[in-house]
N, CA, C and O atoms as a printed pandas DataFrame, in Angstrom:
     atom_number atom_name residue_name chain_id  residue_number  x_coord  y_coord  z_coord
0              1         N          UNK        A               1 -146.170  -51.397   35.770
1              2        CA          UNK        A               1 -145.222  -51.150   37.043
2              3         C          UNK        A               1 -144.321  -52.284   37.059
3              4         O          UNK        A               1 -144.640  -53.442   36.787
4              5         N          UNK        A               2 -143.195  -51.881   37.390
5              6        CA          UNK        A               2 -142.005  -53.111   37.622
6              7         C          UNK        A               2 -141.454  -53.099   38.682
7              8         O          UNK        A               2 -140.897  -54.138   39.037
8              9         N          UNK        A               3 -141.426  -52.119   39.406
9             10        CA          UNK        A               3 -140.812  -52.214   40.990
10            11         C          UNK        A               3 -141.727  -51.551   41.811
11            12         O          UNK        A               3 -142.228  -50.460   41.538
12            13         N          UNK        A               4 -141.989  -52.341   43.022
13            14        CA          UNK        A               4 -142.940  -51.645   43.990
14            15         C          UNK        A               4 -142.223  -51.716   45.207
15            16         O          UNK        A               4 -141.409  -52.628   45.353
16            17         N          UNK        A               5 -142.387  -50.982   45.996
17            18        CA          UNK        A               5 -141.665  -50.584   47.679
18            19         C          UNK        A               5 -143.033  -51.438   48.198
19            20         O          UNK        A               5 -144.210  -51.224   47.908
20            21         N          UNK        A               6 -142.540  -52.319   48.933
21            22        CA          UNK        A               6 -143.646  -53.350   49.713
22            23         C          UNK        A               6 -143.638  -52.742   51.205
23            24         O          UNK        A               6 -142.723  -52.491   51.990
24            25         N          UNK        A               7 -145.007  -52.613   51.269
25            26        CA          UNK        A               7 -145.685  -52.083   52.820
26            27         C          UNK        A               7 -145.567  -53.483   53.979
27            28         O          UNK        A               7 -145.522  -54.645   53.577
28            29         N          UNK        A               8 -145.541  -53.218   54.991
29            30        CA          UNK        A               8 -145.515  -54.100   56.136
30            31         C          UNK        A               8 -146.854  -54.013   56.538
31            32         O          UNK        A               8 -147.484  -52.960   56.640
32            33         N          UNK        A               9 -147.330  -55.285   56.794
33            34        CA          UNK        A               9 -148.556  -55.805   57.179
34            35         C          UNK        A               9 -149.177  -54.956   58.281
35            36         O          UNK        A               9 -148.535  -54.669   59.291
36            37         N          UNK        A              10 -150.441  -54.554   58.078
37            38        CA          UNK        A              10 -151.234  -53.645   59.007
38            39         C          UNK        A              10 -152.193  -54.630   59.420
39            40         O          UNK        A              10 -152.341  -55.640   58.733
40            41         N          UNK        A              11 -153.082  -54.388   60.815
41            42        CA          UNK        A              11 -153.849  -54.733   61.347
42            43         C          UNK        A              11 -155.365  -54.718   60.699
43            44         O          UNK        A              11 -156.068  -53.750   60.406
44            45         N          UNK        A              12 -155.609  -56.063   60.584
45            46        CA          UNK        A              12 -157.384  -55.836   59.743
46            47         C          UNK        A              12 -158.224  -56.424   60.725
47            48         O          UNK        A              12 -157.894  -56.720   61.873
48            49         N          UNK        A              13 -159.583  -56.605   60.072
49            50        CA          UNK        A              13 -160.557  -56.989   60.956
50            51         C          UNK        A              13 -160.827  -58.360   61.562
51            52         O          UNK        A              13 -161.606  -58.701   62.452
52            53         N          UNK        A              14 -159.952  -59.052   60.817
53            54        CA          UNK        A              14 -159.777  -60.665   61.228
54            55         C          UNK        A              14 -158.587  -60.463   62.381
55            56         O          UNK        A              14 -157.411  -60.134   62.231
56            57         N          UNK        A              15 -159.380  -60.800   63.650
57            58        CA          UNK        A              15 -158.661  -60.803   64.868
58            59         C          UNK        A              15 -157.159  -61.370   64.751
59            60         O          UNK        A              15 -157.006  -62.482   64.247
60            61         N          UNK        A              16 -156.112  -60.679   65.178
61            62        CA          UNK        A              16 -154.791  -60.926   64.842
62            63         C          UNK        A              16 -154.054  -61.211   63.963
63            64         O          UNK        A              16 -152.919  -61.612   64.221
64            65         N          UNK        A              17 -154.490  -61.085   62.738
65            66        CA          UNK        A              17 -154.021  -61.015   61.635
66            67         C          UNK        A              17 -153.771  -59.726   60.908
67            68         O          UNK        A              17 -154.709  -59.025   60.528
68            69         N          UNK        A              18 -152.377  -59.374   60.691
69            70        CA          UNK        A              18 -152.162  -58.299   59.836
70            71         C          UNK        A              18 -151.748  -58.585   58.372
71            72         O          UNK        A              18 -151.164  -59.604   58.006
72            73         N          UNK        A              19 -152.050  -57.761   57.740
73            74        CA          UNK        A              19 -151.888  -58.194   56.034
74            75         C          UNK        A              19 -151.501  -56.975   55.239
75            76         O          UNK        A              19 -151.831  -55.800   55.401
76            77         N          UNK        A              20 -150.766  -57.507   54.394
77            78        CA          UNK        A              20 -150.506  -56.578   53.059
78            79         C          UNK        A              20 -150.481  -57.221   51.749
79            80         O          UNK        A              20 -149.836  -58.220   51.432
80            81         N          UNK        A              21 -151.236  -56.548   51.059
81            82        CA          UNK        A              21 -151.318  -57.179   49.640
82            83         C          UNK        A              21 -150.000  -56.620   48.731
83            84         O          UNK        A              21 -149.999  -55.473   48.286
84            85         N          UNK        A              22 -148.866  -57.573   48.505
85            86        CA          UNK        A              22 -148.204  -57.280   47.628
86            87         C          UNK        A              22 -147.956  -56.780   46.337
87            88         O          UNK        A              22 -147.220  -55.904   45.882
88            89         N          UNK        A              23 -148.712  -57.518   45.905
89            90        CA          UNK        A              23 -149.033  -57.696   44.120
90            91         C          UNK        A              23 -150.461  -58.194   44.098
91            92         O          UNK        A              23 -150.945  -59.078   44.804
92            93         N          UNK        A              24 -151.036  -57.484   43.181
93            94        CA          UNK        A              24 -152.347  -58.534   42.633
94            95         C          UNK        A              24 -152.659  -57.751   41.473
95            96         O          UNK        A              24 -151.869  -57.158   40.738
96            97         N          UNK        A              25 -154.359  -57.845   41.373
97            98        CA          UNK        A              25 -154.979  -57.211   40.335
98            99         C          UNK        A              25 -154.744  -55.703   39.753
99           100         O          UNK        A              25 -154.638  -55.328   38.585
100          101         N          UNK        A              26 -154.705  -55.040   40.862
101          102        CA          UNK        A              26 -154.778  -53.568   41.116
102          103         C          UNK        A              26 -153.244  -53.084   40.599
103          104         O          UNK        A              26 -153.008  -51.892   40.403
104          105         N          UNK        A              27 -152.430  -53.924   40.440
105          106        CA          UNK        A              27 -151.049  -53.757   40.215
106          107         C          UNK        A              27 -150.797  -54.266   38.704
107          108         O          UNK        A              27 -149.620  -54.325   38.350
108          109         N          UNK        A              28 -151.816  -54.647   37.764
109          110        CA          UNK        A              28 -151.648  -55.102   36.497
110          111         C          UNK        A              28 -151.592  -56.580   36.306
111          112         O          UNK        A              28 -151.680  -57.146   35.216
112          113         N          UNK        A              29 -151.434  -57.168   37.494
113          114        CA          UNK        A              29 -151.476  -58.933   37.319
114          115         C          UNK        A              29 -152.858  -59.460   36.691
115          116         O          UNK        A              29 -153.849  -58.734   36.758
116          117         N          UNK        A              30 -152.906  -60.359   36.256
117          118        CA          UNK        A              30 -154.007  -61.134   35.373
118          119         C          UNK        A              30 -154.250  -62.654   36.356
119          120         O          UNK        A              30 -155.350  -63.100   36.680
120          121         N          UNK        A              31 -153.297  -63.082   36.597
121          122        CA          UNK        A              31 -153.460  -64.476   37.322
122          123         C          UNK        A              31 -152.465  -64.751   38.741
123          124         O          UNK        A              31 -152.106  -65.851   39.160
124          125         N          UNK        A              32 -152.214  -63.677   39.204
125          126        CA          UNK        A              32 -151.269  -63.701   40.633
126          127         C          UNK        A              32 -151.471  -62.774   41.436
127          128         O          UNK        A              32 -151.581  -61.596   41.096
128          129         N          UNK        A              33 -151.586  -63.442   43.272
129          130        CA          UNK        A              33 -151.574  -62.592   44.105
130          131         C          UNK        A              33 -150.397  -62.991   44.795
131          132         O          UNK        A              33 -150.005  -64.153   44.684
132          133         N          UNK        A              34 -149.645  -61.974   45.654
133          134        CA          UNK        A              34 -148.902  -62.255   46.537
134          135         C          UNK        A              34 -149.252  -61.311   47.947
135          136         O          UNK        A              34 -149.471  -60.100   47.990
136          137         N          UNK        A              35 -149.223  -62.375   49.158
137          138        CA          UNK        A              35 -149.821  -61.492   50.173
138          139         C          UNK        A              35 -148.504  -61.801   51.409
139          140         O          UNK        A              35 -147.880  -62.836   51.646
140          141         N          UNK        A              36 -148.432  -60.568   51.967
141          142        CA          UNK        A              36 -147.893  -60.989   53.419
142          143         C          UNK        A              36 -148.622  -60.822   54.534
143          144         O          UNK        A              36 -149.562  -60.042   54.683
144          145         N          UNK        A              37 -148.162  -61.585   55.327
145          146        CA          UNK        A              37 -149.213  -61.807   56.635
146          147         C          UNK        A              37 -148.191  -62.179   57.946
147          148         O          UNK        A              37 -147.171  -62.867   57.986
148          149         N          UNK        A              38 -148.985  -61.346   59.100
149          150        CA          UNK        A              38 -148.027  -61.513   60.457
150          151         C          UNK        A              38 -149.508  -61.881   61.236
151          152         O          UNK        A              38 -150.494  -61.147   61.293
152          153         N          UNK        A              39 -149.350  -63.247   61.816
153          154        CA          UNK        A              39 -150.480  -63.846   62.737
154          155         C          UNK        A              39 -150.098  -63.885   64.144
155          156         O          UNK        A              39 -149.198  -64.664   64.457
156          157         N          UNK        A              40 -150.537  -63.307   64.858
157          158        CA          UNK        A              40 -150.086  -63.086   66.440
158          159         C          UNK        A              40 -150.624  -64.493   66.870
159          160         O          UNK        A              40 -151.555  -65.176   66.442
160          161         N          UNK        A              41 -149.559  -64.714   68.033
161          162        CA          UNK        A              41 -149.648  -66.168   68.879
162          163         C          UNK        A              41 -151.007  -66.439   69.384
163          164         O          UNK        A              41 -151.682  -65.529   69.866
164          165         N          UNK        A              42 -151.438  -67.650   69.296
165          166        CA          UNK        A              42 -152.425  -67.855   69.663
166          167         C          UNK        A              42 -153.897  -67.791   68.719
167          168         O          UNK        A              42 -154.948  -68.294   69.115
168          169         N          UNK        A              43 -153.735  -67.023   67.312
169          170        CA          UNK        A              43 -155.023  -66.974   66.490
170          171         C          UNK        A              43 -154.647  -67.698   65.615
171          172         O          UNK        A              43 -153.548  -68.253   65.620
172          173         N          UNK        A              44 -155.633  -67.818   64.593
173          174        CA          UNK        A              44 -155.736  -68.901   63.179
174          175         C          UNK        A              44 -156.839  -68.060   62.340
175          176         O          UNK        A              44 -157.483  -67.144   62.852
176          177         N          UNK        A              45 -156.953  -68.389   61.270
177          178        CA          UNK        A              45 -157.756  -67.980   60.257
178          179         C          UNK        A              45 -158.945  -69.095   60.373
179          180         O          UNK        A              45 -158.895  -70.238   60.829
180          181         N          UNK        A              46 -160.078  -68.333   59.778
181          182        CA          UNK        A              46 -161.508  -69.358   59.909
182          183         C          UNK        A              46 -161.062  -70.524   58.704
183          184         O          UNK        A              46 -160.275  -70.408   57.765
184          185         N          UNK        A              47 -161.751  -71.476   59.059
185          186        CA          UNK        A              47 -161.229  -72.765   57.836
186          187         C          UNK        A              47 -162.117  -72.162   56.309
187          188         O          UNK        A              47 -163.268  -71.726   56.304
188          189         N          UNK        A              48 -161.241  -72.293   55.159
189          190        CA          UNK        A              48 -161.568  -71.656   53.939
190          191         C          UNK        A              48 -160.698  -72.291   53.222
191          192         O          UNK        A              48 -159.761  -72.978   53.631
192          193         N          UNK        A              49 -161.107  -71.990   51.786
193          194        CA          UNK        A              49 -160.576  -72.670   50.736
194          195         C          UNK        A              49 -160.626  -71.148   49.402
195          196         O          UNK        A              49 -161.207  -70.063   49.403
196          197         N          UNK        A              50 -159.870  -71.712   48.610
197          198        CA          UNK        A              50 -159.714  -70.533   47.434
198          199         C          UNK        A              50 -160.013  -71.455   46.005
199          200         O          UNK        A              50 -159.761  -72.650   45.845
200          201         N          UNK        A              51 -160.586  -70.576   45.102
201          202        CA          UNK        A              51 -160.731  -71.249   43.914
202          203         C          UNK        A              51 -158.964  -71.208   42.786
203          204         O          UNK        A              51 -158.846  -71.138   41.562
204          205         N          UNK        A              52 -157.957  -71.284   43.804
205          206        CA          UNK        A              52 -156.914  -71.136   42.956
206          207         C          UNK        A              52 -155.800  -71.988   43.522
207          208         O          UNK        A              52 -156.163  -72.147   44.687
208          209         N          UNK        A              53 -155.040  -72.411   43.422
209          210        CA          UNK        A              53 -153.549  -73.011   43.940
210          211         C          UNK        A              53 -152.902  -71.882   45.128
211          212         O          UNK        A              53 -152.734  -70.677   44.937
212          213         N          UNK        A              54 -152.675  -72.460   46.078
213          214        CA          UNK        A              54 -151.991  -71.305   47.068
214          215         C          UNK        A              54 -150.476  -72.201   47.395
215          216         O          UNK        A              54 -150.316  -73.419   47.303
216          217         N          UNK        A              55 -149.619  -71.317   47.736
217          218        CA          UNK        A              55 -148.173  -71.601   48.165
218          219         C          UNK        A              55 -148.052  -70.432   49.373
219          220         O          UNK        A              55 -148.256  -69.220   49.309
220          221         N          UNK        A              56 -147.650  -71.258   50.464
221          222        CA          UNK        A              56 -147.282  -70.210   51.890
222          223         C          UNK        A              56 -145.959  -70.515   52.117
223          224         O          UNK        A              56 -145.534  -71.670   52.074
224          225         N          UNK        A              57 -145.313  -69.594   52.345
225          226        CA          UNK        A              57 -143.659  -69.711   52.745
226          227         C          UNK        A              57 -143.693  -69.249   54.274
227          228         O          UNK        A              57 -143.950  -68.065   54.493
228          229         N          UNK        A              58 -143.492  -69.965   55.164
229          230        CA          UNK        A              58 -143.083  -69.368   56.501
230          231         C          UNK        A              58 -141.880  -68.771   56.695
231          232         O          UNK        A              58 -140.855  -69.437   56.549
232          233         N          UNK        A              59 -141.842  -67.823   56.947
233          234        CA          UNK        A              59 -140.387  -66.784   57.159
234          235         C          UNK        A              59 -140.061  -66.735   58.558
235          236         O          UNK        A              59 -138.903  -66.384   58.782
236          237         N          UNK        A              60 -140.992  -67.071   59.860
237          238        CA          UNK        A              60 -140.761  -66.723   61.066
238          239         C          UNK        A              60 -141.918  -67.554   61.917
239          240         O          UNK        A              60 -142.951  -67.918   61.356
240          241         N          UNK        A              61 -141.684  -67.796   63.180
241          242        CA          UNK        A              61 -142.537  -68.656   64.231
242          243         C          UNK        A              61 -142.822  -69.955   63.702
243          244         O          UNK        A              61 -142.055  -70.517   62.920
244          245         N          UNK        A              62 -144.043  -70.516   64.155
245          246        CA          UNK        A              62 -144.335  -72.100   64.252
246          247         C          UNK        A              62 -145.780  -72.030   64.095
247          248         O          UNK        A              62 -146.448  -71.108   64.564
248          249         N          UNK        A              63 -146.265  -73.013   63.430
249          250        CA          UNK        A              63 -147.702  -72.915   62.779
250          251         C          UNK        A              63 -148.331  -74.255   62.956
251          252         O          UNK        A              63 -147.572  -75.158   63.309
252          253         N          UNK        A              64 -149.728  -74.567   62.750
253          254        CA          UNK        A              64 -150.160  -75.674   62.305
254          255         C          UNK        A              64 -151.026  -75.422   61.038
255          256         O          UNK        A              64 -151.598  -74.348   60.851
256          257         N          UNK        A              65 -151.098  -76.610   60.066
257          258        CA          UNK        A              65 -152.069  -76.229   59.025
258          259         C          UNK        A              65 -153.105  -77.133   59.293
259          260         O          UNK        A              65 -152.568  -78.127   59.781
260          261         N          UNK        A              66 -154.445  -77.313   59.215
261          262        CA          UNK        A              66 -155.375  -78.220   59.389
262          263         C          UNK        A              66 -156.003  -78.080   57.930
263          264         O          UNK        A              66 -156.375  -77.114   57.263
264          265         N          UNK        A              67 -155.963  -79.439   57.722
265          266        CA          UNK        A              67 -156.434  -79.821   56.164
266          267         C          UNK        A              67 -156.744  -81.312   56.244
267          268         O          UNK        A              67 -156.120  -82.147   56.898
268          269         N          UNK        A              68 -157.756  -81.497   55.511
269          270        CA          UNK        A              68 -158.719  -83.188   55.237
270          271         C          UNK        A              68 -158.424  -83.766   56.620
271          272         O          UNK        A              68 -157.852  -84.856   56.630
272          273         N          UNK        A              69 -158.689  -83.274   57.632
273          274        CA          UNK        A              69 -159.083  -83.773   58.887
274          275         C          UNK        A              69 -157.322  -84.342   59.574
275          276         O          UNK        A              69 -157.122  -85.348   60.255
276          277         N          UNK        A              70 -156.567  -83.605   59.240
277          278        CA          UNK        A              70 -154.923  -83.865   59.368
278          279         C          UNK        A              70 -154.477  -82.697   60.210
279          280         O          UNK        A              70 -155.253  -81.748   60.319
280          281         N          UNK        A              71 -153.370  -82.668   60.785
281          282        CA          UNK        A              71 -153.005  -81.724   61.263
282          283         C          UNK        A              71 -150.904  -81.760   61.172
283          284         O          UNK        A              71 -150.033  -82.514   61.607
284          285         N          UNK        A              72 -150.927  -80.678   60.481
285          286        CA          UNK        A              72 -149.564  -80.631   60.051
286          287         C          UNK        A              72 -148.689  -79.308   60.469
287          288         O          UNK        A              72 -148.964  -78.182   60.052
288          289         N          UNK        A              73 -147.621  -79.594   61.332
289          290        CA          UNK        A              73 -146.756  -78.594   62.076
290          291         C          UNK        A              73 -145.772  -78.326   61.149
291          292         O          UNK        A              73 -145.194  -79.015   60.308
292          293         N          UNK        A              74 -145.709  -77.179   61.488
293          294        CA          UNK        A              74 -144.328  -76.398   60.273
294          295         C          UNK        A              74 -143.787  -75.165   61.355
295          296         O          UNK        A              74 -144.318  -74.882   62.429
296          297         N          UNK        A              75 -142.595  -74.531   60.756
297          298        CA          UNK        A              75 -142.023  -73.277   61.251
298          299         C          UNK        A              75 -141.330  -72.592   59.820
299          300         O          UNK        A              75 -141.588  -72.694   58.620
300          301         N          UNK        A              76 -140.352  -71.873   60.593
301          302        CA          UNK        A              76 -139.746  -70.928   59.559
302          303         C          UNK        A              76 -138.747  -71.928   58.487
303          304         O          UNK        A              76 -138.055  -72.894   58.806
304          305         N          UNK        A              77 -138.911  -71.435   57.384
305          306        CA          UNK        A              77 -138.124  -72.235   55.968
306          307         C          UNK        A              77 -138.925  -73.171   55.585
307          308         O          UNK        A              77 -138.443  -74.046   54.865
308          309         N          UNK        A              78 -140.325  -73.244   55.948
309          310        CA          UNK        A              78 -141.161  -74.470   55.548
310          311         C          UNK        A              78 -142.072  -73.663   54.505
311          312         O          UNK        A              78 -142.359  -72.467   54.496
312          313         N          UNK        A              79 -142.467  -74.786   53.548
313          314        CA          UNK        A              79 -143.585  -74.456   52.230
314          315         C          UNK        A              79 -144.722  -75.200   52.346
315          316         O          UNK        A              79 -144.797  -76.421   52.490
316          317         N          UNK        A              80 -145.745  -74.271   52.263
317          318        CA          UNK        A              80 -146.975  -75.213   52.450
318          319         C          UNK        A              80 -147.870  -75.195   50.845
319          320         O          UNK        A              80 -148.047  -74.212   50.126
320          321         N          UNK        A              81 -148.203  -76.222   50.672
321          322        CA          UNK        A              81 -148.505  -76.239   49.320
322          323         C          UNK        A              81 -150.285  -76.695   49.245
323          324         O          UNK        A              81 -150.558  -77.620   50.010
324          325         N          UNK        A              82 -151.286  -76.230   48.548
325          326        CA          UNK        A              82 -152.338  -76.279   49.192
326          327         C          UNK        A              82 -153.208  -76.134   47.764
327          328         O          UNK        A              82 -153.613  -74.996   47.526
328          329         N          UNK        A              83 -153.547  -77.231   46.749
329          330        CA          UNK        A              83 -154.675  -77.123   45.659
330          331         C          UNK        A              83 -155.597  -76.371   45.849
331          332         O          UNK        A              83 -156.100  -76.170   46.954
332          333         N          UNK        A              84 -155.879  -75.948   44.994
333          334        CA          UNK        A              84 -157.431  -75.038   44.747
334          335         C          UNK        A              84 -158.591  -76.179   45.249
335          336         O          UNK        A              84 -158.486  -77.389   45.045
336          337         N          UNK        A              85 -159.684  -75.536   45.931
337          338        CA          UNK        A              85 -160.568  -75.931   46.521
338          339         C          UNK        A              85 -160.687  -76.904   47.771
339          340         O          UNK        A              85 -161.658  -77.552   48.164
340          341         N          UNK        A              86 -159.138  -76.784   48.374
341          342        CA          UNK        A              86 -159.070  -77.687   49.445
342          343         C          UNK        A              86 -159.092  -76.874   50.658
343          344         O          UNK        A              86 -158.064  -76.218   50.824
344          345         N          UNK        A              87 -160.104  -76.731   51.655
345          346        CA          UNK        A              87 -160.463  -76.534   52.719
346          347         C          UNK        A              87 -159.310  -76.587   53.848
347          348         O          UNK        A              87 -158.915  -77.702   54.188
348          349         N          UNK        A              88 -158.783  -75.504   54.410
349          350        CA          UNK        A              88 -157.931  -75.595   55.078
350          351         C          UNK        A              88 -157.841  -74.228   56.244
351          352         O          UNK        A              88 -158.447  -73.175   56.049
352          353         N          UNK        A              89 -157.163  -74.431   57.192
353          354        CA          UNK        A              89 -157.013  -73.561   58.312
354          355         C          UNK        A              89 -155.756  -73.165   58.828
355          356         O          UNK        A              89 -155.128  -74.145   59.228
356          357         N          UNK        A              90 -155.170  -72.117   58.964
357          358        CA          UNK        A              90 -153.959  -71.942   59.663
358          359         C          UNK        A              90 -153.878  -71.453   61.205
359          360         O          UNK        A              90 -154.574  -70.484   61.508
360          361         N          UNK        A              91 -153.197  -71.968   62.045
361          362        CA          UNK        A              91 -153.100  -71.572   63.448
362          363         C          UNK        A              91 -151.488  -71.040   63.652
363          364         O          UNK        A              91 -150.552  -71.578   63.061
364          365         N          UNK        A              92 -151.311  -69.783   64.678
365          366        CA          UNK        A              92 -150.076  -69.984   65.091
366          367         C          UNK        A              92 -150.102  -70.680   66.551
367          368         O          UNK        A              92 -151.049  -70.567   67.329
368          369         N          UNK        A              93 -148.900  -71.429   66.811
369          370        CA          UNK        A              93 -148.925  -72.104   67.732
370          371         C          UNK        A              93 -147.676  -72.009   68.320
371          372         O          UNK        A              93 -147.308  -72.949   69.025
372          373         N          UNK        A              94 -146.982  -71.086   68.167
373          374        CA          UNK        A              94 -145.627  -70.506   68.830
374          375         C          UNK        A              94 -145.762  -69.134   69.640
375          376         O          UNK        A              94 -146.778  -68.464   69.830
376          377         N          UNK        A              95 -144.835  -68.972   69.939
377          378        CA          UNK        A              95 -144.856  -67.557   70.946
378          379         C          UNK        A              95 -144.272  -66.443   70.349
379          380         O          UNK        A              95 -143.920  -65.571   71.145
380          381         N          UNK        A              96 -144.082  -66.242   69.232
381          382        CA          UNK        A              96 -143.692  -65.060   68.570
382          383         C          UNK        A              96 -144.849  -64.967   67.235
383          384         O          UNK        A              96 -145.509  -65.926   66.834
384          385         N          UNK        A              97 -144.889  -63.836   66.786
385          386        CA          UNK        A              97 -145.954  -63.724   65.470
386          387         C          UNK        A              97 -145.394  -64.658   64.412
387          388         O          UNK        A              97 -144.184  -64.846   64.288
388          389         N          UNK        A              98 -146.059  -65.075   63.866
389          390        CA          UNK        A              98 -146.119  -65.990   62.645
390          391         C          UNK        A              98 -145.778  -65.325   61.476
391          392         O          UNK        A              98 -146.612  -64.454   61.225
392          393         N          UNK        A              99 -145.004  -65.382   60.773
393          394        CA          UNK        A              99 -144.644  -64.486   59.294
394          395         C          UNK        A              99 -144.598  -65.130   58.129
395          396         O          UNK        A              99 -143.662  -65.833   57.750
396          397         N          UNK        A             100 -145.767  -64.868   57.446
397          398        CA          UNK        A             100 -145.778  -65.762   55.997
398          399         C          UNK        A             100 -145.857  -64.738   54.815
399          400         O          UNK        A             100 -146.217  -63.563   54.893
400          401         N          UNK        A             101 -145.494  -65.346   53.830
401          402        CA          UNK        A             101 -145.957  -65.147   52.595
402          403         C          UNK        A             101 -146.754  -65.764   51.633
403          404         O          UNK        A             101 -146.428  -66.932   51.426
404          405         N          UNK        A             102 -147.778  -65.316   50.924
405          406        CA          UNK        A             102 -148.842  -66.379   50.539
406          407         C          UNK        A             102 -148.712  -66.073   48.911
407          408         O          UNK        A             102 -148.864  -64.891   48.602
408          409         N          UNK        A             103 -148.478  -66.908   47.960
409          410        CA          UNK        A             103 -148.486  -67.020   46.636
410          411         C          UNK        A             103 -149.794  -67.683   45.957
411          412         O          UNK        A             103 -149.866  -68.882   45.686
412          413         N          UNK        A             104 -150.666  -66.881   45.754
413          414        CA          UNK        A             104 -151.997  -67.597   44.984
414          415         C          UNK        A             104 -152.131  -67.160   43.588
415          416         O          UNK        A             104 -152.080  -66.007   43.160
416          417         N          UNK        A             105 -152.331  -68.384   42.869
417          418        CA          UNK        A             105 -152.673  -68.284   41.467
418          419         C          UNK        A             105 -154.058  -67.526   40.941
419          420         O          UNK        A             105 -154.659  -67.886   39.929
420          421         N          UNK        A             106 -154.365  -66.696   41.576
421          422        CA          UNK        A             106 -155.627  -65.991   40.660
422          423         C          UNK        A             106 -155.221  -64.394   41.515
423          424         O          UNK        A             106 -154.389  -64.074   42.364
424          425         N          UNK        A             107 -156.282  -63.687   40.774
425          426        CA          UNK        A             107 -156.188  -62.091   41.028
426          427         C          UNK        A             107 -157.448  -61.410   40.841
427          428         O          UNK        A             107 -157.387  -61.077   39.657
428          429         N          UNK        A             108 -158.318  -61.089   41.196
429          430        CA          UNK        A             108 -158.462  -61.110   42.687
430          431         C          UNK        A             108 -158.947  -62.434   42.976
431          432         O          UNK        A             108 -159.615  -63.066   42.158
432          433         N          UNK        A             109 -158.555  -62.985   44.395
433          434        CA          UNK        A             109 -158.656  -64.057   45.105
434          435         C          UNK        A             109 -160.101  -64.445   45.769
435          436         O          UNK        A             109 -160.504  -64.011   46.848
436          437         N          UNK        A             110 -160.659  -65.170   45.079
437          438        CA          UNK        A             110 -161.814  -65.518   45.753
438          439         C          UNK        A             110 -161.914  -66.788   46.876
439          440         O          UNK        A             110 -161.711  -67.958   46.553
440          441         N          UNK        A             111 -162.241  -66.377   48.169
441          442        CA          UNK        A             111 -162.131  -67.208   49.359
442          443         C          UNK        A             111 -163.442  -67.729   49.886
443          444         O          UNK        A             111 -164.351  -66.951   50.176
444          445         N          UNK        A             112 -163.543  -68.909   50.001
445          446        CA          UNK        A             112 -165.002  -69.454   50.527
446          447         C          UNK        A             112 -164.823  -70.149   52.023
447          448         O          UNK        A             112 -163.776  -70.670   52.407
448          449         N          UNK        A             113 -165.788  -70.074   52.629
449          450        CA          UNK        A             113 -166.022  -70.674   53.754
450          451         C          UNK        A             113 -166.310  -72.244   53.472
451          452         O          UNK        A             113 -166.478  -72.526   52.286
452          453         N          UNK        A             114 -166.399  -73.437   54.535
453          454        CA          UNK        A             114 -166.686  -74.595   54.009
454          455         C          UNK        A             114 -168.092  -75.020   53.354
455          456         O          UNK        A             114 -168.290  -75.947   52.570
456          457         N          UNK        A             115 -169.085  -74.031   53.920
457          458        CA          UNK        A             115 -170.324  -73.884   53.134
458          459         C          UNK        A             115 -170.388  -73.471   51.825
459          460         O          UNK        A             115 -171.468  -73.507   51.236
460          461         N          UNK        A             116 -169.158  -72.995   51.161
461          462        CA          UNK        A             116 -169.172  -72.442   50.123
462          463         C          UNK        A             116 -169.658  -71.018   49.966
463          464         O          UNK        A             116 -169.739  -70.646   48.795
464          465         N          UNK        A             117 -169.959  -70.243   50.791
465          466        CA          UNK        A             117 -170.522  -69.022   51.156
466          467         C          UNK        A             117 -168.868  -68.282   50.853
467          468         O          UNK        A             117 -167.775  -68.733   51.196
468          469         N          UNK        A             118 -169.120  -67.253   50.241
469          470        CA          UNK        A             118 -167.987  -66.342   49.809
470          471         C          UNK        A             118 -167.545  -65.313   50.907
471          472         O          UNK        A             118 -168.339  -64.489   51.359
472          473         N          UNK        A             119 -165.970  -65.419   51.399
473          474        CA          UNK        A             119 -165.815  -64.667   52.734
474          475         C          UNK        A             119 -165.471  -63.352   52.155
475          476         O          UNK        A             119 -164.631  -63.345   51.256
476          477         N          UNK        A             120 -165.957  -62.328   52.509
477          478        CA          UNK        A             120 -165.715  -61.013   51.965
478          479         C          UNK        A             120 -164.208  -60.543   52.791
479          480         O          UNK        A             120 -164.227  -60.177   53.966
480          481         N          UNK        A             121 -163.165  -60.607   52.121
481          482        CA          UNK        A             121 -161.927  -60.207   52.639
482          483         C          UNK        A             121 -161.689  -58.931   53.039
483          484         O          UNK        A             121 -162.084  -58.022   52.308
484          485         N          UNK        A             122 -161.009  -58.627   54.257
485          486        CA          UNK        A             122 -160.887  -57.043   54.815
486          487         C          UNK        A             122 -159.840  -56.336   53.943
487          488         O          UNK        A             122 -159.663  -55.120   54.013
488          489         N          UNK        A             123 -158.994  -57.326   52.929
489          490        CA          UNK        A             123 -158.019  -56.373   52.295
490          491         C          UNK        A             123 -158.404  -56.484   50.746
491          492         O          UNK        A             123 -159.407  -57.067   50.334
492          493         N          UNK        A             124 -157.257  -55.700   49.787
493          494        CA          UNK        A             124 -157.566  -56.100   48.442
494          495         C          UNK        A             124 -156.911  -57.308   47.894
495          496         O          UNK        A             124 -155.879  -57.707   48.434
496          497         N          UNK        A             125 -157.290  -57.782   47.116
497          498        CA          UNK        A             125 -156.926  -59.414   46.801
498          499         C          UNK        A             125 -156.340  -59.395   45.160
499          500         O          UNK        A             125 -155.984  -60.442   44.619
């Protein structure tokens, strides 16, 4: 498959998070996933890590990245770089939905809680 019409993010069971997997294993890839997400103001992800590198492009809104006991603020046109196995958490601290694209170096993407438990994601990865 060479050309894919991309879907808009839709509501998921994680409160305040809309998600669309743009490309991954189901599309024939072996080492890459691309996710598009929208996060409502005042919401956040659970703390988590991945067994792969992650790059997040912020397209709109303002957020905070919590990692290694530090808080990093970011906004549109910022790129977040997260090496594999680094526990992190995102929060939308702005007044509009935070729009992001996540590029992950695995497919499917394994996501773990801080205690090492695998998080069963409510979307295809």
